[in-house]
Amino acid sequence: TNVQQSNLIEIDGSGSEIDKSAAAAGTHIVQNNSSSSNAEEYKDAIDCDVPENGKGLYVARKPRWWRIIAGRRGTKAQRKAINRMTQEGFVLPTLKRYNHHLLLGMVFQVPSGKILSADKILVPQSDCNEETSIGCSSNNGKRICLEIGFGLGDNLLANAWKFPNKNYLGAEIHQPGVGIALMRMEKARNSNSFWMEQTWVDDSDKKQQFFLEEKRNSTATCTEDPTTIAERPYDNLRIYPGDGIKLLAYLPSNSIDEIYLTFPDPWAEERDEKFRVIQETTLDDIAKVLKHGGYFYLATDSMDFHQWTQSVFNVVAERTGMWEKVIECPDRRFWLPVISKYEEKGLAQGRSTKCSCWKFVEQN
C-alpha cells in the first residue's frame, strides 16, 4: 500500500505536469481499488457540457485519476511558506468572482507586507473596458510576462532575476510546486540574495549571476538593514496558485506582453485531446489579454503536442488573421534560460526540446 501511494502521487521534475508513468500507475491503482469499469472511471472526465461540435474547447476538469495524482498537498513547510508569502503580498488570492479584472498596477506595487486581497486588486469589468483598460493594466512602463504552469519555478525565478525591467506573473495549479517556488523566494528575500541553484542554458548567465550577487552582498554589508536596498530579490514577481488558463479571464484586455507555456502535459491519448492546454478557445483567451505585437512561447519535448499546437494555431490564424508564426524562434536564453529537472530527464531519455513562438498581430 505504501508503495502504491508513493507512485500515486509522483509528479515530474518540473512539478507542473504529471509524469506519464505515474499517470499510468494512478489509473491502474484506481481500477484495482474499484469495481467500476473503465468507462465509469472515465465518466467524471467528460461530465462537462461539451457539445457534439465542441472541437477546440478546453476542458479544465480532468479525469479522477489525474486529480488524485495532481491533488497532492504541499508539505507542512511548503504550506507555511505559502501563507507567509501571502501575508507579504506575493501571492494572488483565489479568484472566484466573476465579471472582474485584475488591477495589474496594484498587483505589482512594491510589496508592503500586506495581503493582495481581492477587494484591492479586482475591479468590475464595466470599470475596465476598452476606454479605461489603460488604468487596469498600467504597470509603470514595465513589460508584463505570464508563465502558465511554472512547475517548481526554476525558469520563472531565473527570468525575474535576469530581467529586472520586466514584471513576472507565474501561475501553477500544484501546491507543492507553488510552495517550493515561494520557499526559494522567501529565503532569497531574507538573505537579500537571489536563488542560484538553477541549471543555466548559457554558462555566462551563471557567471554573471555569481558576480552580481557578490556585488549585491558587498553592498548589503555597507548598510545596517538590507531591507533598505532599493530593490530586493523578486520585487518584480507574483504568484497565482491556480489554473493559468482560468486566470486569463481575470486579466484586462491588451495587458500582457509575453506568455510562456513550458512543458505542458501532452495528453497523448486521442480521447484526452480536450484536456490539452492549447485549444482554439484558449488561443482566443490568450489573444484577448496579449498586447498587439505580443508573443506566445511554447517549449515541449512531445512531438505529438508540438504538431498539435502548430495545427491549432494554423486553424485559428486562418480564421482570425491575428497570429503570425515566428519562423526562427527567439533565442531561449531570453525566455527559457534554464534547464529544469524535467527537461533534463527528457533529454536523458532521448527526447529533444522543441521551441516555438507566435506573434499576436492586428487583424488584417
Short mmCIF file of C-alpha atoms in Angstrom, two decimals:
data_model
loop_
_atom_site.label_atom_id
_atom_site.label_comp_id
_atom_site.label_asym_id
_atom_site.label_seq_id
_atom_site.Cartn_x
_atom_site.Cartn_y
_atom_site.Cartn_z
CA THR A 1 0.00 0.00 0.00
CA ASN A 2 2.79 2.41 0.85
CA VAL A 3 4.47 1.74 -2.48
CA GLN A 4 1.24 2.26 -4.34
CA GLN A 5 0.62 5.56 -2.61
CA SER A 6 4.11 6.84 -3.41
CA ASN A 7 3.57 6.02 -7.08
CA LEU A 8 0.14 7.53 -7.00
CA ILE A 9 1.37 10.99 -6.07
CA GLU A 10 4.52 11.16 -8.17
CA ILE A 11 4.96 14.37 -10.13
CA ASP A 12 7.57 15.05 -12.77
CA GLY A 13 10.71 17.06 -12.12
CA SER A 14 9.19 20.39 -13.12
CA GLY A 15 6.28 19.96 -10.74
CA SER A 16 3.89 21.41 -13.31
CA GLU A 17 2.76 18.37 -15.22
CA ILE A 18 2.12 14.73 -14.43
CA ASP A 19 4.73 12.14 -15.31
CA LYS A 20 3.14 9.68 -17.74
CA SER A 21 4.41 6.63 -15.89
CA ALA A 22 2.89 7.97 -12.70
CA ALA A 23 -0.30 8.70 -14.55
CA ALA A 24 -0.43 5.14 -15.75
CA ALA A 25 0.20 3.92 -12.22
CA GLY A 26 -2.56 6.17 -10.96
CA THR A 27 -5.01 4.77 -13.48
CA HIS A 28 -4.02 1.23 -12.56
CA ILE A 29 -4.48 1.87 -8.85
CA VAL A 30 -7.88 3.44 -9.31
CA GLN A 31 -9.02 0.49 -11.34
CA ASN A 32 -7.67 -2.01 -8.79
CA ASN A 33 -9.40 -0.25 -5.90
CA SER A 34 -12.76 0.00 -7.57
CA SER A 35 -15.16 -2.38 -9.24
CA SER A 36 -16.09 0.33 -11.74
CA SER A 37 -15.45 -0.25 -15.41
CA ASN A 38 -13.04 1.85 -17.42
CA ALA A 39 -15.96 3.82 -18.77
CA GLU A 40 -17.24 4.56 -15.27
CA GLU A 41 -13.79 5.62 -14.10
CA TYR A 42 -13.60 8.00 -17.03
CA LYS A 43 -17.14 9.31 -16.65
CA ASP A 44 -16.30 12.29 -14.48
CA ALA A 45 -13.74 13.44 -17.05
CA ILE A 46 -16.45 14.04 -19.61
CA ASP A 47 -19.22 15.32 -17.37
CA CYS A 48 -18.63 18.87 -18.60
CA ASP A 49 -21.24 20.03 -21.06
CA VAL A 50 -19.20 19.72 -24.24
CA PRO A 51 -21.40 20.00 -27.34
CA GLU A 52 -21.12 17.50 -30.15
CA ASN A 53 -19.36 20.10 -32.25
CA GLY A 54 -17.22 21.13 -29.29
CA LYS A 55 -13.89 20.50 -31.00
CA GLY A 56 -11.49 23.21 -29.95
CA LEU A 57 -12.89 23.61 -26.43
CA TYR A 58 -10.59 23.29 -23.44
CA VAL A 59 -11.89 21.04 -20.66
CA ALA A 60 -10.40 22.15 -17.35
CA ARG A 61 -11.97 19.37 -15.26
CA LYS A 62 -9.59 16.43 -15.53
CA PRO A 63 -10.19 12.67 -15.02
CA ARG A 64 -10.43 11.38 -11.46
CA TRP A 65 -7.11 9.51 -11.59
CA TRP A 66 -5.37 12.71 -12.74
CA ARG A 67 -6.90 14.72 -9.92
CA ILE A 68 -5.76 12.12 -7.38
CA ILE A 69 -2.19 12.30 -8.66
CA ALA A 70 -2.18 16.06 -9.14
CA GLY A 71 -4.07 16.91 -5.96
CA ARG A 72 -1.22 16.19 -3.57
CA ARG A 73 -0.95 18.81 -0.86
CA GLY A 74 2.31 20.53 -0.22
CA THR A 75 4.33 19.63 2.84
CA LYS A 76 3.69 21.45 6.08
CA ALA A 77 6.75 23.63 5.46
CA GLN A 78 5.56 24.46 1.93
CA ARG A 79 2.08 25.39 3.13
CA LYS A 80 3.54 27.62 5.83
CA ALA A 81 5.74 29.35 3.25
CA ILE A 82 2.69 29.94 1.05
CA ASN A 83 0.90 31.52 3.99
CA ARG A 84 3.85 33.74 4.96
CA MET A 85 4.43 34.95 1.41
CA THR A 86 0.71 35.58 1.02
CA GLN A 87 0.91 37.83 4.06
CA GLU A 88 3.83 39.64 2.41
CA GLY A 89 1.84 40.39 -0.74
CA PHE A 90 3.45 37.99 -3.24
CA VAL A 91 0.51 35.62 -3.74
CA LEU A 92 -2.70 36.46 -5.59
CA PRO A 93 -5.95 35.31 -3.97
CA THR A 94 -8.09 32.57 -5.45
CA LEU A 95 -10.19 34.40 -8.00
CA LYS A 96 -13.77 33.20 -7.67
CA ARG A 97 -15.50 36.43 -8.55
CA TYR A 98 -16.95 36.80 -11.99
CA ASN A 99 -17.01 39.82 -14.30
CA HIS A 100 -13.93 41.31 -12.61
CA HIS A 101 -10.45 42.13 -13.86
CA LEU A 102 -7.12 42.28 -12.06
CA LEU A 103 -5.80 45.75 -11.41
CA LEU A 104 -2.28 44.96 -12.56
CA GLY A 105 -0.83 48.26 -11.41
CA MET A 106 -1.84 47.34 -7.86
CA VAL A 107 -0.65 43.74 -8.17
CA PHE A 108 2.90 44.81 -9.00
CA GLN A 109 3.33 47.53 -6.43
CA VAL A 110 6.43 47.04 -4.29
CA PRO A 111 5.41 44.53 -1.57
CA SER A 112 4.41 46.32 1.62
CA GLY A 113 3.84 43.31 3.84
CA LYS A 114 0.11 43.38 3.16
CA ILE A 115 -2.10 40.72 1.61
CA LEU A 116 -3.18 41.19 -2.01
CA SER A 117 -6.87 40.95 -1.17
CA ALA A 118 -9.48 40.61 -3.90
CA ASP A 119 -11.10 43.88 -2.81
CA LYS A 120 -7.87 45.73 -3.59
CA ILE A 121 -6.81 44.14 -6.87
CA LEU A 122 -10.12 43.33 -8.61
CA VAL A 123 -12.31 45.82 -10.39
CA PRO A 124 -15.59 45.22 -12.25
CA GLN A 125 -15.15 44.66 -15.97
CA SER A 126 -17.58 47.51 -16.51
CA ASP A 127 -14.99 49.81 -14.93
CA CYS A 128 -12.19 48.35 -17.05
CA ASN A 129 -13.48 48.42 -20.63
CA GLU A 130 -11.56 49.37 -23.77
CA GLU A 131 -11.71 53.07 -22.92
CA THR A 132 -10.38 52.60 -19.38
CA SER A 133 -8.25 49.47 -19.78
CA ILE A 134 -5.07 51.52 -19.58
CA GLY A 135 -5.75 52.13 -15.90
CA CYS A 136 -6.35 48.43 -15.29
CA SER A 137 -3.14 47.31 -17.00
CA SER A 138 -0.94 50.27 -16.05
CA ASN A 139 2.43 48.98 -14.84
CA ASN A 140 4.83 51.92 -14.69
CA GLY A 141 6.07 51.17 -18.20
CA LYS A 142 7.38 47.68 -17.37
CA ARG A 143 6.58 44.75 -19.64
CA ILE A 144 4.43 42.04 -18.03
CA CYS A 145 5.20 38.39 -18.71
CA LEU A 146 2.96 35.47 -17.72
CA GLU A 147 4.22 31.90 -17.29
CA ILE A 148 1.46 29.28 -17.27
CA GLY A 149 2.42 26.16 -15.32
CA PHE A 150 5.80 27.17 -13.86
CA GLY A 151 6.44 23.86 -12.09
CA LEU A 152 8.98 24.41 -9.32
CA GLY A 153 9.71 27.92 -10.55
CA ASP A 154 13.20 27.38 -11.98
CA ASN A 155 12.54 29.35 -15.15
CA LEU A 156 10.25 31.89 -13.51
CA LEU A 157 12.75 32.85 -10.82
CA ALA A 158 15.61 32.91 -13.32
CA ASN A 159 13.76 35.33 -15.58
CA ALA A 160 12.77 37.56 -12.66
CA TRP A 161 16.45 37.87 -11.74
CA LYS A 162 17.81 38.18 -15.28
CA PHE A 163 15.30 40.78 -16.48
CA PRO A 164 14.55 43.16 -13.58
CA ASN A 165 13.00 45.62 -16.03
CA LYS A 166 10.09 43.20 -16.56
CA ASN A 167 7.35 42.08 -14.20
CA TYR A 168 6.52 38.38 -14.00
CA LEU A 169 3.30 36.64 -13.06
CA GLY A 170 3.50 32.86 -12.62
CA ALA A 171 0.52 30.50 -12.43
CA GLU A 172 0.79 26.96 -11.10
CA ILE A 173 -2.02 24.64 -10.04
CA HIS A 174 0.04 22.15 -8.00
CA GLN A 175 0.57 23.19 -4.38
CA PRO A 176 3.98 21.51 -3.94
CA GLY A 177 5.40 23.50 -6.86
CA VAL A 178 3.90 26.74 -5.55
CA GLY A 179 5.31 26.02 -2.10
CA ILE A 180 8.82 25.26 -3.37
CA ALA A 181 8.93 28.41 -5.52
CA LEU A 182 7.75 30.59 -2.63
CA MET A 183 10.22 28.98 -0.22
CA ARG A 184 13.01 29.89 -2.63
CA MET A 185 11.70 33.44 -2.92
CA GLU A 186 11.33 33.82 0.84
CA LYS A 187 14.86 32.58 1.51
CA ALA A 188 16.21 34.91 -1.16
CA ARG A 189 14.47 37.94 0.31
CA ASN A 190 15.55 37.13 3.84
CA SER A 191 19.18 36.79 2.76
CA ASN A 192 18.95 39.51 0.12
CA SER A 193 20.49 37.08 -2.38
CA PHE A 194 18.71 35.56 -5.36
CA TRP A 195 18.22 31.79 -5.67
CA MET A 196 21.25 30.41 -7.52
CA GLU A 197 20.75 26.65 -7.84
CA GLN A 198 19.25 26.55 -11.33
CA THR A 199 20.95 24.97 -14.36
CA TRP A 200 21.57 27.70 -16.91
CA VAL A 201 21.49 27.12 -20.66
CA ASP A 202 24.38 29.56 -21.02
CA ASP A 203 27.23 29.38 -18.51
CA SER A 204 27.78 33.11 -18.91
CA ASP A 205 24.47 33.69 -17.11
CA LYS A 206 25.73 31.64 -14.18
CA LYS A 207 28.95 33.65 -14.06
CA GLN A 208 27.08 36.94 -14.32
CA GLN A 209 24.69 35.94 -11.54
CA PHE A 210 27.57 34.98 -9.27
CA PHE A 211 29.33 38.28 -9.97
CA LEU A 212 26.22 40.41 -9.39
CA GLU A 213 25.26 38.55 -6.24
CA GLU A 214 28.77 39.07 -4.84
CA LYS A 215 28.37 42.77 -5.60
CA ARG A 216 24.90 42.83 -4.02
CA ASN A 217 26.18 41.16 -0.87
CA SER A 218 29.09 43.57 -0.56
CA THR A 219 26.64 46.47 -0.91
CA ALA A 220 24.36 44.97 1.72
CA THR A 221 27.21 44.78 4.25
CA CYS A 222 27.57 48.55 3.98
CA THR A 223 24.07 49.11 5.35
CA GLU A 224 22.67 48.24 8.72
CA ASP A 225 19.40 46.95 7.29
CA PRO A 226 19.39 45.03 3.96
CA THR A 227 15.71 45.88 3.53
CA THR A 228 16.73 49.48 2.83
CA ILE A 229 18.27 48.47 -0.51
CA ALA A 230 16.20 49.93 -3.38
CA GLU A 231 15.27 46.60 -4.96
CA ARG A 232 15.10 43.32 -3.09
CA PRO A 233 15.00 39.88 -4.73
CA TYR A 234 11.82 39.18 -6.66
CA ASP A 235 10.12 42.54 -6.16
CA ASN A 236 9.04 42.01 -9.79
CA LEU A 237 7.42 38.59 -9.30
CA ARG A 238 3.94 37.49 -8.19
CA ILE A 239 2.43 34.01 -7.89
CA TYR A 240 -1.07 32.80 -8.72
CA PRO A 241 -1.73 29.38 -7.10
CA GLY A 242 -4.26 28.12 -9.61
CA ASP A 243 -5.08 27.25 -13.22
CA GLY A 244 -3.30 29.69 -15.51
CA ILE A 245 -5.91 29.24 -18.24
CA LYS A 246 -8.67 30.27 -15.85
CA LEU A 247 -6.55 33.25 -14.78
CA LEU A 248 -6.78 34.64 -18.33
CA ALA A 249 -10.44 35.53 -17.73
CA TYR A 250 -9.38 37.97 -14.99
CA LEU A 251 -6.69 39.78 -16.95
CA PRO A 252 -7.56 43.05 -18.69
CA SER A 253 -7.58 43.10 -22.46
CA ASN A 254 -4.34 44.14 -24.13
CA SER A 255 -2.37 43.90 -20.86
CA ILE A 256 0.28 41.13 -21.24
CA ASP A 257 3.44 41.43 -23.34
CA GLU A 258 4.64 37.81 -23.33
CA ILE A 259 3.16 34.44 -22.35
CA TYR A 260 5.25 31.30 -21.77
CA LEU A 261 3.93 27.73 -21.75
CA THR A 262 6.72 25.32 -20.86
CA PHE A 263 6.44 21.54 -20.97
CA PRO A 264 2.67 21.18 -20.54
CA ASP A 265 1.11 17.75 -20.14
CA PRO A 266 0.84 16.41 -23.74
CA TRP A 267 -2.20 14.19 -23.01
CA ALA A 268 -1.00 11.70 -25.59
CA GLU A 269 -4.18 9.59 -25.83
CA GLU A 270 -6.55 10.65 -28.60
CA ARG A 271 -9.54 10.56 -26.26
CA ASP A 272 -7.73 13.05 -23.99
CA GLU A 273 -7.21 15.74 -26.64
CA LYS A 274 -9.78 18.00 -25.00
CA PHE A 275 -7.57 18.28 -21.90
CA ARG A 276 -4.63 19.74 -23.82
CA VAL A 277 -3.95 23.33 -22.86
CA ILE A 278 -3.73 24.52 -26.46
CA GLN A 279 -7.22 24.68 -27.94
CA GLU A 280 -8.97 27.15 -30.22
CA THR A 281 -10.82 28.63 -27.24
CA THR A 282 -7.67 29.08 -25.17
CA LEU A 283 -5.95 30.83 -28.08
CA ASP A 284 -8.91 33.21 -28.22
CA ASP A 285 -8.49 33.86 -24.49
CA ILE A 286 -4.75 34.40 -24.93
CA ALA A 287 -5.37 36.78 -27.83
CA LYS A 288 -7.69 38.82 -25.62
CA VAL A 289 -5.04 39.56 -23.00
CA LEU A 290 -1.93 39.85 -25.21
CA LYS A 291 -0.93 43.27 -26.40
CA HIS A 292 -0.79 43.75 -30.15
CA GLY A 293 2.72 42.76 -31.08
CA GLY A 294 2.95 40.49 -28.02
CA TYR A 295 4.41 36.99 -28.13
CA PHE A 296 3.35 33.50 -27.10
CA TYR A 297 6.18 31.00 -26.47
CA LEU A 298 5.94 27.22 -26.22
CA ALA A 299 8.50 24.63 -25.14
CA THR A 300 7.67 20.92 -25.25
CA ASP A 301 9.50 17.63 -25.62
CA SER A 302 6.44 15.87 -27.04
CA MET A 303 6.33 15.70 -30.83
CA ASP A 304 2.60 14.96 -30.73
CA PHE A 305 1.88 18.07 -28.67
CA HIS A 306 4.22 20.14 -30.83
CA GLN A 307 2.39 19.12 -34.00
CA TRP A 308 -1.00 19.57 -32.32
CA THR A 309 -0.09 23.13 -31.34
CA GLN A 310 1.08 24.01 -34.84
CA SER A 311 -2.20 22.70 -36.24
CA VAL A 312 -4.40 24.62 -33.78
CA PHE A 313 -2.50 27.86 -34.36
CA ASN A 314 -2.84 27.41 -38.13
CA VAL A 315 -6.61 26.94 -37.83
CA VAL A 316 -7.04 29.97 -35.58
CA ALA A 317 -4.68 32.12 -37.68
CA GLU A 318 -6.66 31.30 -40.80
CA ARG A 319 -9.93 32.09 -39.03
CA THR A 320 -8.87 35.34 -37.36
CA GLY A 321 -5.77 36.55 -39.21
CA MET A 322 -4.35 37.59 -35.82
CA TRP A 323 -1.46 35.11 -35.32
CA GLU A 324 1.84 35.14 -37.15
CA LYS A 325 4.33 32.30 -36.76
CA VAL A 326 7.84 33.47 -35.89
CA ILE A 327 9.90 31.32 -38.26
CA GLU A 328 13.03 31.43 -36.14
CA CYS A 329 12.02 31.12 -32.51
CA PRO A 330 13.81 33.76 -30.40
CA ASP A 331 16.87 32.57 -28.51
CA ARG A 332 15.62 30.66 -25.47
CA ARG A 333 18.12 32.48 -23.28
CA PHE A 334 15.70 35.41 -23.37
CA TRP A 335 12.63 33.47 -22.19
CA LEU A 336 13.66 29.94 -21.18
CA PRO A 337 17.19 30.46 -19.84
CA VAL A 338 17.35 27.40 -17.58
CA ILE A 339 17.06 23.63 -17.92
CA SER A 340 14.63 22.19 -15.40
CA LYS A 341 14.89 18.75 -13.81
CA TYR A 342 12.01 17.66 -16.03
CA GLU A 343 13.79 18.79 -19.20
CA GLU A 344 17.00 17.10 -18.02
CA LYS A 345 15.05 13.87 -17.55
CA GLY A 346 13.61 14.11 -21.05
CA LEU A 347 17.00 14.78 -22.61
CA ALA A 348 18.44 11.78 -20.76
CA GLN A 349 15.65 9.63 -22.19
CA GLY A 350 16.36 10.81 -25.74
CA ARG A 351 13.65 13.45 -26.08
CA SER A 352 14.51 16.85 -27.53
CA THR A 353 13.06 20.23 -26.61
CA LYS A 354 11.07 21.94 -29.36
CA CYS A 355 10.59 25.69 -29.03
CA SER A 356 8.00 27.69 -30.94
CA CYS A 357 6.83 31.29 -30.97
CA TRP A 358 3.86 33.20 -32.38
CA LYS A 359 3.29 36.93 -32.62
CA PHE A 360 -0.14 38.45 -31.99
CA VAL A 361 -0.82 40.93 -34.78
CA GLU A 362 -3.54 43.36 -35.80
CA GLN A 363 -6.37 41.76 -37.74
CA ASN A 364 -5.99 42.30 -41.46
#
